[in-house]
């Protein structure tokens, strides 16, 4: 294995053989690109990751961030890598060329970023800058764009995403930060925010914070929230930096992982002079922030796959090298030679579970990104709506399923390493610590499940959900024609049917006033849907692999890869997918113990 970050053969397989991403180059929007250019971008991404971003992973963890005299300092090793990253335009890959980006399809941006996302502490800085710049690009006035975007795109200024308060975490609408209109059209902000990623750092000279606050007199709840740009240093008319804005970093959180990412508590306007500019219109804050949050949710899913990928590849390498025990065939012979643990059935089970989940999540996230590209290049509104509609349904699954399964893959890597995996001398425990945050931020996974069940299933009268199932069934019909995979196709077909059935069941519960049933079972449903989507994607891949094996036979240089694809799909569909039967039974029992148990019944 050339690197232990991303299986580049699998990446190429998903992009070229599965999604046929080069077809995007036939569309006017991406007409300036070619497959060779996409390959070149990915090769450069790999180089940057292997030579720069991975080598600082441990130091980012060990050194962490520090707050001195009101300024946050990030691990020193990040500095040169950040310059290379932004200098190479990796922070603006999908921005339009007119504003300094490269205009690449989101699929290429996403697959490139998979190389980097294992070091999420580092990526949190260019990532927050990119997200905030994109908000200004879409919602900013011409004046705001001229003032902020050039420097942000160059990576000279950063960004963030400032929502959370002590009393407003999942319940963002409960925030108490206030904004007051000023005669000159600007605003003054006052309030305390917590848990702000990249709330301050020394990689850039200025940071433009998008901050959620309520303008005095506006209604309670999410409806009354507006969004503001709050720069660390005010920007003069000539573009030079003016006074330091009136907010301070109260502390940096001590966390279990991503130590190199500064998670800041911020106090705004203690002196009544925190300058802010409205972004968009008043009371549009949540709508605007949702754009950033949806992008961020896919980014968090990407963190899940990158963590899974690095953990899986390390586990495979370790299992090939670690000698322990003898072969099953030699169990009774104490003199038998010791074998690599990859020969033991239980270790193979763990590795195949990790492989099939890692590869299905990679396919899921690239597919999601590809849907955006299909929507952006669609020739009519109907197609555009169809592709975007499927992303609506898929986004909470990408966020929650990939972060939770990504975490479980990292945990299983520790199991493959045995006791060594638990020790910080070996790398896998950091992968698990770093990954855990992904199930919490950008909307905790329980909230994603409520979004899926409460909003997304019924969105557009259920059409988006049904279109998604339709795409899955198309694959099923096709793969059923391959005799060796017919049983797998039928299993996936049953899974897709179970999703449709469950959606109708939830709708019926809602109509009949038993709305607690879908709400209490939302998370198991999300995980069930994640498994069906995974099974479908692996079936799709197995269909392609079987065709290739048929054509080239065992002599193909890729035979082991394609056989691995078929084996991974078969393992997942036969061993993991059946778990949905248990979920269906549990959900349909309409058991509401979770609501019936008295609060005092949980513990004395
Ligand atoms: C390292 C880190 C970085 C972060 N970065 C940022 C950032 O850059 N910007 C920012 O604004 N925030 C950030 N956050 C905050 C993060 O988004 C919140 O922690 C998260 O939204 C959850 O809020 P909370 O911690 O208050 O938990 P709570 O909202 O108290 O939730 C606790 C638990 O209760 C559940 N829960 C809460 N309400 C409901 C409900 N109505 N129905 C069902 N279940 C519910 C949740 O799912 C969760 O399991 C960050 C947090 C961390 C730890």
XYZ file of C-alpha atoms and ligand atoms in Angstrom:
657
model
C 0.000 0.000 0.000
C 1.490 3.270 -1.137
C -0.246 5.443 1.435
C -2.392 4.851 4.476
C -4.838 7.713 3.934
C -7.127 6.881 1.017
C -7.390 3.793 -1.166
C -6.683 5.612 -4.403
C -7.789 2.644 -6.514
C -11.164 2.737 -4.817
C -11.342 6.497 -5.219
C -10.677 6.149 -8.954
C -13.236 3.370 -9.162
C -16.003 5.469 -7.611
C -15.199 8.533 -9.680
C -14.584 6.928 -13.047
C -16.220 3.520 -13.201
C -19.216 4.233 -10.991
C -20.118 7.921 -11.308
C -18.383 8.422 -14.695
C -17.438 11.845 -13.564
C -15.692 12.748 -16.834
C -19.158 13.054 -18.406
C -19.455 16.339 -16.525
C -16.836 17.711 -18.948
C -19.431 17.380 -21.741
C -21.480 20.096 -20.020
C -20.722 23.749 -20.819
C -20.153 24.574 -17.131
C -17.247 22.114 -16.891
C -16.271 22.122 -20.567
C -12.783 23.463 -19.814
C -11.923 20.332 -17.823
C -10.969 16.817 -18.846
C -10.449 13.504 -17.080
C -6.698 14.074 -17.233
C -7.142 17.369 -15.397
C -9.276 15.724 -12.728
C -6.613 13.015 -12.316
C -3.909 15.642 -12.036
C -5.819 17.512 -9.328
C -6.263 14.298 -7.336
C -2.606 13.377 -7.718
C -1.609 16.794 -6.388
C -4.108 16.464 -3.527
C -2.561 13.136 -2.618
C 0.940 14.645 -2.674
C -0.068 17.532 -0.442
C -1.796 15.166 1.972
C 0.977 12.588 2.140
C 3.875 15.041 2.249
C 2.423 17.889 4.327
C -0.921 17.325 6.026
C -0.530 13.795 7.377
C 2.974 14.383 8.792
C 1.682 17.122 11.134
C -1.290 15.092 12.424
C 0.345 13.928 15.638
C 1.984 17.265 16.392
C -1.366 19.047 15.982
C -2.731 16.673 18.619
C 0.175 16.922 21.042
C 0.845 20.660 20.811
C -2.756 21.893 20.728
C -3.737 25.571 20.785
C -2.979 28.228 23.360
C -4.501 31.542 24.343
C -2.043 34.291 25.259
C -2.961 37.922 25.872
C -6.245 37.527 24.060
C -4.732 35.936 20.950
C -5.075 32.258 19.977
C -1.981 30.476 18.677
C -2.354 27.233 16.706
C 0.278 24.471 16.558
C 3.344 25.952 14.881
C 3.548 23.108 12.342
C 0.332 24.332 10.711
C 1.726 27.608 9.496
C 3.670 26.520 6.403
C 1.078 23.880 5.494
C -1.711 26.468 5.652
C 0.233 28.697 3.240
C 0.764 25.813 0.826
C -2.883 24.822 1.111
C -4.315 28.248 0.339
C -1.529 29.092 -2.105
C -2.482 25.996 -4.088
C -6.120 27.103 -4.188
C -7.345 24.026 -2.300
C -9.654 26.251 -0.230
C -11.495 27.570 -3.284
C -11.640 24.636 -5.680
C -15.338 24.994 -6.493
C -15.574 28.788 -6.377
C -16.228 30.384 -9.795
C -13.036 31.404 -11.654
C -14.320 35.007 -11.931
C -13.799 35.435 -8.206
C -10.522 33.599 -7.922
C -11.681 29.991 -7.630
C -11.077 27.105 -10.001
C -14.688 26.266 -10.837
C -14.133 22.537 -10.349
C -17.089 20.169 -9.923
C -18.036 19.503 -6.321
C -17.316 15.809 -6.873
C -13.660 16.607 -7.551
C -13.517 19.068 -4.670
C -15.012 16.464 -2.329
C -12.779 13.604 -3.453
C -9.697 15.843 -3.246
C -10.664 16.923 0.234
C -10.996 13.307 1.322
C -7.209 13.273 1.176
C -7.036 16.110 3.692
C -9.976 15.480 6.024
C -8.203 12.941 8.253
C -6.475 15.987 9.805
C -9.646 17.789 10.687
C -7.905 19.990 13.234
C -5.860 21.516 10.425
C -8.742 21.543 7.949
C -10.950 23.459 10.365
C -9.081 26.692 9.487
C -9.244 26.742 5.678
C -12.658 25.041 5.928
C -14.268 27.756 8.033
C -12.697 30.436 5.822
C -14.089 28.777 2.698
C -17.568 28.399 4.198
C -17.792 32.011 5.347
C -16.494 33.291 1.990
C -19.141 31.246 0.223
C -21.846 32.827 2.387
C -20.656 36.298 1.406
C -20.440 35.247 -2.252
C -24.089 34.174 -2.252
C -25.706 36.636 0.162
C -23.334 39.593 0.474
C -23.799 43.030 -1.064
C -21.373 44.103 -3.798
C -19.683 46.277 -1.186
C -19.245 43.360 1.214
C -17.921 41.130 -1.534
C -15.395 43.768 -2.564
C -14.374 44.363 1.027
C -13.942 40.791 2.244
C -13.851 38.156 -0.421
C -10.526 38.760 -2.150
C -8.521 38.268 1.044
C -10.691 35.389 2.209
C -10.277 33.532 -1.065
C -6.534 34.087 -0.883
C -6.609 32.560 2.607
C -5.138 35.752 4.080
C -8.307 36.269 6.105
C -10.293 33.506 7.767
C -13.908 32.882 8.706
C -16.009 30.951 11.179
C -19.606 30.054 11.961
C -20.905 31.595 15.185
C -24.193 30.093 16.361
C -23.878 28.279 19.660
C -24.524 29.753 23.103
C -24.754 28.065 26.491
C -28.573 28.018 26.254
C -28.723 27.619 22.489
C -27.019 24.472 21.206
C -29.402 22.222 19.306
C -32.053 24.839 20.056
C -30.433 27.644 18.061
C -33.670 29.631 18.118
C -33.219 30.198 21.840
C -30.164 32.403 21.374
C -29.904 35.589 23.377
C -27.180 37.531 21.531
C -28.640 40.919 20.620
C -28.047 43.305 17.748
C -28.875 47.009 17.847
C -29.350 49.137 14.744
C -27.075 52.181 14.394
C -27.850 55.401 12.523
C -25.150 54.636 9.922
C -26.831 51.336 8.964
C -24.401 49.139 10.870
C -25.264 47.210 14.061
C -23.744 46.619 17.480
C -23.672 43.070 18.845
C -23.761 41.967 22.466
C -23.709 38.384 23.748
C -21.695 35.304 24.615
C -20.983 32.475 22.205
C -19.318 29.157 22.943
C -17.725 26.250 21.062
C -16.731 28.379 18.073
C -14.319 26.560 15.762
C -11.558 28.888 14.572
C -13.037 31.655 16.747
C -9.525 33.048 16.685
C -6.117 31.959 15.383
C -2.829 33.302 14.158
C -2.782 31.781 10.656
C -4.420 34.881 9.191
C -4.348 38.626 9.785
C -8.121 39.053 10.036
C -11.177 36.840 10.588
C -14.695 37.615 9.349
C -17.172 35.964 11.723
C -20.737 35.274 10.539
C -22.676 35.674 13.809
C -26.306 34.836 14.566
C -28.117 37.378 16.730
C -31.590 38.798 17.279
C -32.278 42.405 16.445
C -34.011 44.100 19.329
C -37.776 43.829 19.027
C -37.716 40.856 16.648
C -39.746 37.748 17.501
C -38.505 34.878 19.633
C -37.453 31.580 18.029
C -35.622 30.916 14.775
C -37.914 33.281 12.862
C -36.489 36.389 14.531
C -32.812 35.594 13.935
C -30.572 37.633 11.655
C -27.001 37.045 10.572
C -24.142 39.544 10.742
C -20.585 39.839 9.577
C -18.357 40.686 12.513
C -14.727 41.224 11.501
C -11.931 40.825 14.047
C -10.377 44.017 12.687
C -12.602 46.578 11.018
C -11.692 47.200 7.402
C -11.035 50.769 6.229
C -12.285 52.079 2.870
C -8.837 51.581 1.335
C -8.804 47.917 2.440
C -6.336 48.438 5.290
C -7.135 47.115 8.754
C -8.691 49.474 11.290
C -9.467 49.119 14.976
C -9.721 45.781 16.787
C -13.416 44.985 17.104
C -14.992 44.776 20.534
C -15.021 41.062 21.282
C -12.659 38.814 23.145
C -11.748 35.169 23.371
C -12.736 34.074 26.867
C -11.143 30.618 26.616
C -10.222 27.689 24.412
C -12.041 24.446 25.230
C -9.993 21.438 26.394
C -11.267 18.607 24.198
C -10.793 14.864 23.804
C -9.637 15.232 20.190
C -8.901 17.672 17.339
C -6.624 19.492 19.779
C -5.138 21.602 17.016
C -8.540 23.125 16.256
C -9.231 26.163 18.431
C -12.743 25.839 19.902
C -13.390 29.246 21.413
C -15.741 30.881 23.884
C -16.273 34.449 22.649
C -17.700 37.496 24.427
C -19.074 40.075 22.024
C -19.603 43.726 22.855
C -18.592 43.946 26.507
C -17.784 47.623 25.823
C -20.850 48.240 23.678
C -18.728 48.720 20.564
C -18.875 45.437 18.662
C -19.342 46.516 15.047
C -21.443 44.250 12.822
C -22.868 44.366 9.298
C -26.100 42.687 8.318
C -25.714 39.837 5.802
C -28.800 39.493 3.594
C -32.031 40.841 5.005
C -33.122 41.144 8.625
C -34.636 37.917 10.037
C -33.135 35.817 7.241
C -30.385 34.499 9.507
C -31.442 30.876 9.715
C -32.177 30.586 6.012
C -28.746 31.959 5.189
C -26.935 29.940 7.821
C -28.599 26.793 6.520
C -26.580 27.068 3.336
C -23.390 27.030 5.373
C -24.726 24.285 7.622
C -25.720 22.018 4.730
C -22.258 22.335 3.206
C -20.740 21.789 6.628
C -22.858 18.657 7.145
C -21.457 17.076 4.028
C -18.014 18.175 5.258
C -18.644 16.370 8.540
C -19.666 13.240 6.643
C -16.379 13.570 4.773
C -14.592 13.670 8.111
C -16.320 10.356 8.881
C -15.114 8.682 5.707
C -11.590 10.136 5.989
C -11.296 8.900 9.581
C -12.664 5.507 8.579
C -10.315 5.305 5.628
C -7.126 6.143 7.531
C -8.143 3.795 10.371
C -9.003 0.936 8.003
C -5.804 1.206 5.969
C -3.694 1.305 9.136
C -5.554 -1.735 10.480
C -4.986 -3.718 7.277
C -1.281 -2.932 7.333
C -0.981 -3.827 11.012
C -2.921 -7.080 10.546
C -0.556 -8.086 7.750
C 2.518 -7.499 9.925
C 1.494 -8.543 13.432
C 2.310 -12.195 14.103
C 0.167 -13.862 16.719
C -1.248 -17.382 17.069
C -1.075 -20.146 14.545
C -3.146 -21.006 11.551
C -6.566 -22.602 12.151
C -5.239 -25.702 10.419
C -2.414 -25.977 12.956
C -4.271 -25.198 16.165
C -3.094 -28.274 18.039
C 0.554 -27.946 17.089
C 2.486 -25.719 19.576
C 5.457 -25.743 17.206
C 3.419 -24.339 14.324
C 4.739 -21.082 12.917
C 3.065 -17.872 14.125
C 0.925 -16.244 11.453
C -0.072 -12.648 10.698
C -3.352 -11.901 12.449
C -4.983 -11.135 9.083
C -5.279 -14.903 8.707
C -7.663 -15.252 11.666
C -11.364 -15.352 10.770
C -12.415 -12.857 13.433
C -9.798 -10.330 12.314
C -10.922 -10.807 8.703
C -14.499 -10.196 9.860
C -13.489 -6.902 11.446
C -11.489 -5.851 8.398
C -14.249 -6.717 5.963
C -16.786 -4.831 8.075
C -14.449 -1.838 8.033
C -13.750 -2.150 4.309
C -17.381 -2.477 3.215
C -18.498 0.392 5.429
C -15.611 2.641 4.444
C -16.148 2.054 0.749
C -19.912 2.469 0.893
C -19.516 5.753 2.781
C -16.999 6.989 0.210
C -19.470 6.176 -2.547
C -22.300 7.828 -0.582
C -20.495 11.123 -0.134
C -19.133 11.300 -3.675
C -22.606 10.427 -4.968
C -24.075 13.257 -2.896
C -21.510 15.719 -4.272
C -22.154 14.408 -7.783
C -25.876 15.089 -7.397
C -25.051 18.769 -6.826
C -22.947 18.749 -10.005
C -25.759 17.062 -11.935
C -28.160 19.707 -10.605
C -25.817 22.572 -11.554
C -25.474 21.202 -15.090
C -29.078 20.032 -15.535
C -30.727 21.075 -18.777
C -34.137 21.650 -17.278
C -35.701 22.688 -13.994
C -37.316 19.286 -13.476
C -33.985 17.431 -13.504
C -32.397 20.082 -11.369
C -35.163 19.761 -8.796
C -34.911 15.983 -8.847
C -31.169 15.914 -8.111
C -31.348 18.637 -5.479
C -34.331 16.899 -3.915
C -32.338 13.709 -3.418
C -29.543 15.708 -1.770
C -32.104 17.053 0.697
C -32.958 13.518 1.781
C -29.382 12.287 1.683
C -27.694 15.151 3.600
C -28.800 14.151 7.135
C -27.802 10.554 6.341
C -24.387 11.602 5.048
C -23.864 13.667 8.185
C -25.152 11.293 10.842
C -24.626 7.827 9.383
C -21.121 8.546 8.097
C -20.023 10.215 11.342
C -21.358 7.388 13.518
C -20.160 4.564 11.289
C -16.877 6.420 10.734
C -16.419 6.450 14.506
C -17.179 2.729 14.736
C -14.613 1.981 12.061
C -11.974 3.879 14.054
C -12.993 2.002 17.192
C -12.685 -1.314 15.384
C -9.216 -0.336 14.179
C -8.207 -0.187 17.840
C -9.639 -3.685 18.266
C -7.541 -4.963 15.356
C -4.411 -3.490 16.965
C -5.234 -5.181 20.275
C -3.738 -3.532 23.387
C -1.331 -1.537 21.259
C -4.276 0.236 19.681
C -5.220 1.674 23.069
C -1.786 3.261 23.512
C -0.847 6.655 22.150
C 2.443 5.305 20.828
C 0.280 3.878 18.035
C -1.806 6.131 15.806
C -5.292 4.634 15.885
C -6.487 5.961 19.248
C -6.078 9.522 17.931
C -8.217 8.686 14.901
C -11.026 7.660 17.231
C -10.686 10.691 19.508
C -10.604 13.059 16.545
C -13.597 11.448 14.878
C -15.974 11.503 17.870
C -16.780 15.175 17.442
C -18.356 14.499 14.049
C -21.512 13.032 15.597
C -21.935 16.124 17.747
C -21.313 19.292 15.801
C -23.253 20.643 12.822
C -26.397 19.384 14.513
C -26.056 16.355 16.808
C -26.997 13.106 15.101
C -30.290 12.806 16.952
C -31.278 16.151 15.458
C -30.298 14.943 11.964
C -32.619 11.981 12.443
C -35.492 14.304 13.369
C -34.739 16.369 10.271
C -34.867 13.240 8.094
C -38.095 11.893 9.545
C -39.833 15.166 10.397
C -38.984 17.195 7.281
C -37.188 15.325 4.545
C -39.352 12.208 4.083
C -42.452 14.262 3.427
C -40.745 17.134 1.592
C -42.376 17.985 -1.733
C -45.174 15.524 -0.876
C -42.642 12.721 -0.532
C -41.424 13.111 -4.134
C -37.738 13.568 -3.228
C -37.754 10.423 -1.121
C -39.567 8.443 -3.816
C -37.158 9.686 -6.495
C -34.294 8.460 -4.356
C -35.877 5.029 -3.977
C -36.445 5.044 -7.739
C -32.708 5.536 -8.335
C -31.955 2.599 -6.046
C -34.461 0.361 -7.800
C -32.937 1.196 -11.184
C -29.668 -0.353 -10.006
C -31.480 -3.347 -8.542
C -33.201 -4.074 -11.855
C -29.926 -3.807 -13.724
C -27.871 -5.975 -11.379
C -30.573 -8.640 -11.164
C -29.515 -9.549 -14.693
C -26.112 -10.722 -13.388
C -26.725 -14.286 -12.207
C -23.978 -14.279 -9.549
C -25.438 -11.153 -7.933
C -29.158 -11.840 -8.291
C -29.596 -12.809 -4.631
C -27.827 -9.627 -3.512
C -30.014 -7.504 -5.778
C -33.115 -9.130 -4.293
C -31.906 -8.421 -0.759
C -31.353 -4.761 -1.593
C -34.737 -4.627 -3.311
C -36.339 -5.836 -0.081
C -34.415 -3.149 1.800
C -35.678 -0.420 -0.544
C -39.198 -1.792 -0.134
C -38.801 -1.659 3.642
C -37.911 2.038 3.431
C -41.007 2.800 1.371
C -43.133 0.782 3.771
C -41.635 2.543 6.778
C -42.268 6.000 5.281
C -45.940 5.074 4.800
C -46.085 3.688 8.317
C -44.696 6.929 9.735
C -47.151 8.973 7.669
C -50.027 6.830 8.983
C -48.813 7.246 12.576
C -48.720 11.006 12.029
C -52.218 11.107 10.553
C -53.619 9.041 13.390
C -52.059 11.258 16.053
C -49.351 8.793 17.077
C -46.613 11.213 16.085
C -44.408 10.115 18.984
C -43.743 6.818 17.183
C -41.756 8.329 14.267
C -40.047 10.826 16.575
C -38.948 8.245 19.137
C -37.709 5.916 16.382
C -36.156 8.539 14.131
C -32.531 7.605 14.811
C -33.001 3.846 14.253
C -34.764 4.748 11.006
C -31.885 6.985 9.902
C -29.410 4.178 10.547
C -31.684 1.729 8.756
C -31.842 4.005 5.744
C -28.062 4.477 5.859
C -27.650 0.701 5.662
C -30.016 0.357 2.714
C -28.287 3.210 0.878
C -24.929 1.562 1.615
C -26.176 -1.826 0.418
C -27.466 -0.212 -2.774
C -24.172 1.559 -3.497
C -22.171 -1.612 -2.861
C -24.518 -3.556 -5.126
C -23.983 -0.959 -7.839
C -20.221 -1.369 -7.395
C -20.419 -5.176 -7.392
C -22.358 -5.047 -10.668
C -19.548 -3.066 -12.289
C -16.855 -5.266 -10.756
C -18.580 -8.462 -11.910
C -18.698 -7.152 -15.487
C -14.997 -6.291 -15.380
C -14.104 -9.700 -13.969
C -16.204 -11.317 -16.658
C -14.346 -9.455 -19.364
C -10.803 -9.740 -18.051
C -10.938 -12.870 -15.932
C -8.360 -13.648 -13.315
C -5.549 -12.427 -15.545
C -6.568 -8.813 -15.026
C -4.155 -6.783 -12.939
C -7.229 -5.497 -11.160
C -8.739 -8.899 -10.453
C -8.016 -8.798 -6.707
C -9.525 -5.325 -6.493
C -12.711 -6.314 -8.305
C -13.028 -9.545 -6.339
C -12.636 -7.464 -3.183
C -15.507 -5.286 -4.406
C -17.811 -8.238 -4.920
C -16.780 -9.782 -1.586
C -17.291 -6.489 0.251
C -20.774 -6.095 -1.239
C -21.708 -9.694 -0.476
C -20.440 -9.395 3.103
C -22.347 -6.169 3.728
C -25.580 -7.276 2.108
C -25.575 -10.680 3.804
C -24.214 -9.647 7.228
C -25.018 -5.981 7.847
C -28.113 -5.251 5.782
C -30.232 -7.884 7.602
C -29.961 -5.679 10.694
C -32.720 -3.594 9.119
C -35.167 -6.446 9.738
C -34.629 -5.989 13.475
C -35.078 -2.234 13.106
C -38.350 -2.686 11.200
C -39.664 -5.045 13.851
C -38.666 -2.713 16.660
C -40.120 0.402 15.030
C -43.367 -1.307 14.034
C -43.860 -2.567 17.574
C -44.671 1.101 18.296
C -42.982 0.608 21.605
C -42.773 3.927 23.428
C -40.852 2.847 26.517
C -38.568 5.839 25.984
C -41.496 8.126 26.701
C -43.267 5.939 29.211
C -40.427 5.521 31.661
C -40.778 8.232 34.343
C -37.810 10.611 34.572
C -37.079 9.244 38.038
C -37.005 5.732 36.607
C -33.695 6.288 34.799
C -31.718 6.456 38.017
C -32.442 7.071 41.677
C -15.370 20.875 19.111
C -16.640 21.619 18.835
C -16.684 22.519 17.795
C -17.840 23.250 17.537
N -17.851 24.206 16.564
C -18.916 25.049 16.469
C -18.880 26.201 15.621
O -17.923 26.429 14.890
N -19.938 27.041 15.622
C -21.024 26.835 16.409
O -21.921 27.649 16.367
N -21.096 25.748 17.207
C -20.075 24.865 17.274
N -20.121 23.791 18.109
C -21.327 23.549 18.879
C -22.089 22.326 18.398
O -22.692 22.554 17.152
C -23.088 21.982 19.510
O -22.326 21.426 20.567
C -24.171 21.035 19.045
O -25.032 21.692 18.170
C -24.976 20.471 20.203
O -25.372 21.480 21.100
P -25.090 21.306 22.656
O -23.684 20.943 22.834
O -25.610 22.493 23.363
O -25.931 20.021 23.060
P -27.478 19.996 23.405
O -28.238 20.805 22.424
O -27.648 20.263 24.849
O -27.794 18.464 23.117
C -27.443 17.423 24.033
C -28.095 16.132 23.542
O -29.516 16.298 23.530
C -30.038 16.044 22.239
N -31.119 16.999 21.979
C -31.132 18.321 22.222
N -32.306 18.851 21.834
C -33.036 17.852 21.318
C -34.335 17.772 20.742
N -35.129 18.845 20.576
N -34.774 16.567 20.328
C -34.001 15.474 20.451
N -32.770 15.495 20.995
C -32.290 16.664 21.412
C -28.886 16.201 21.288
O -29.055 15.408 20.116
C -27.704 15.749 22.125
O -27.569 14.353 22.027
C -18.985 23.024 18.342
C -18.940 22.085 19.378
C -17.789 21.405 19.643
C -17.757 20.454 20.796
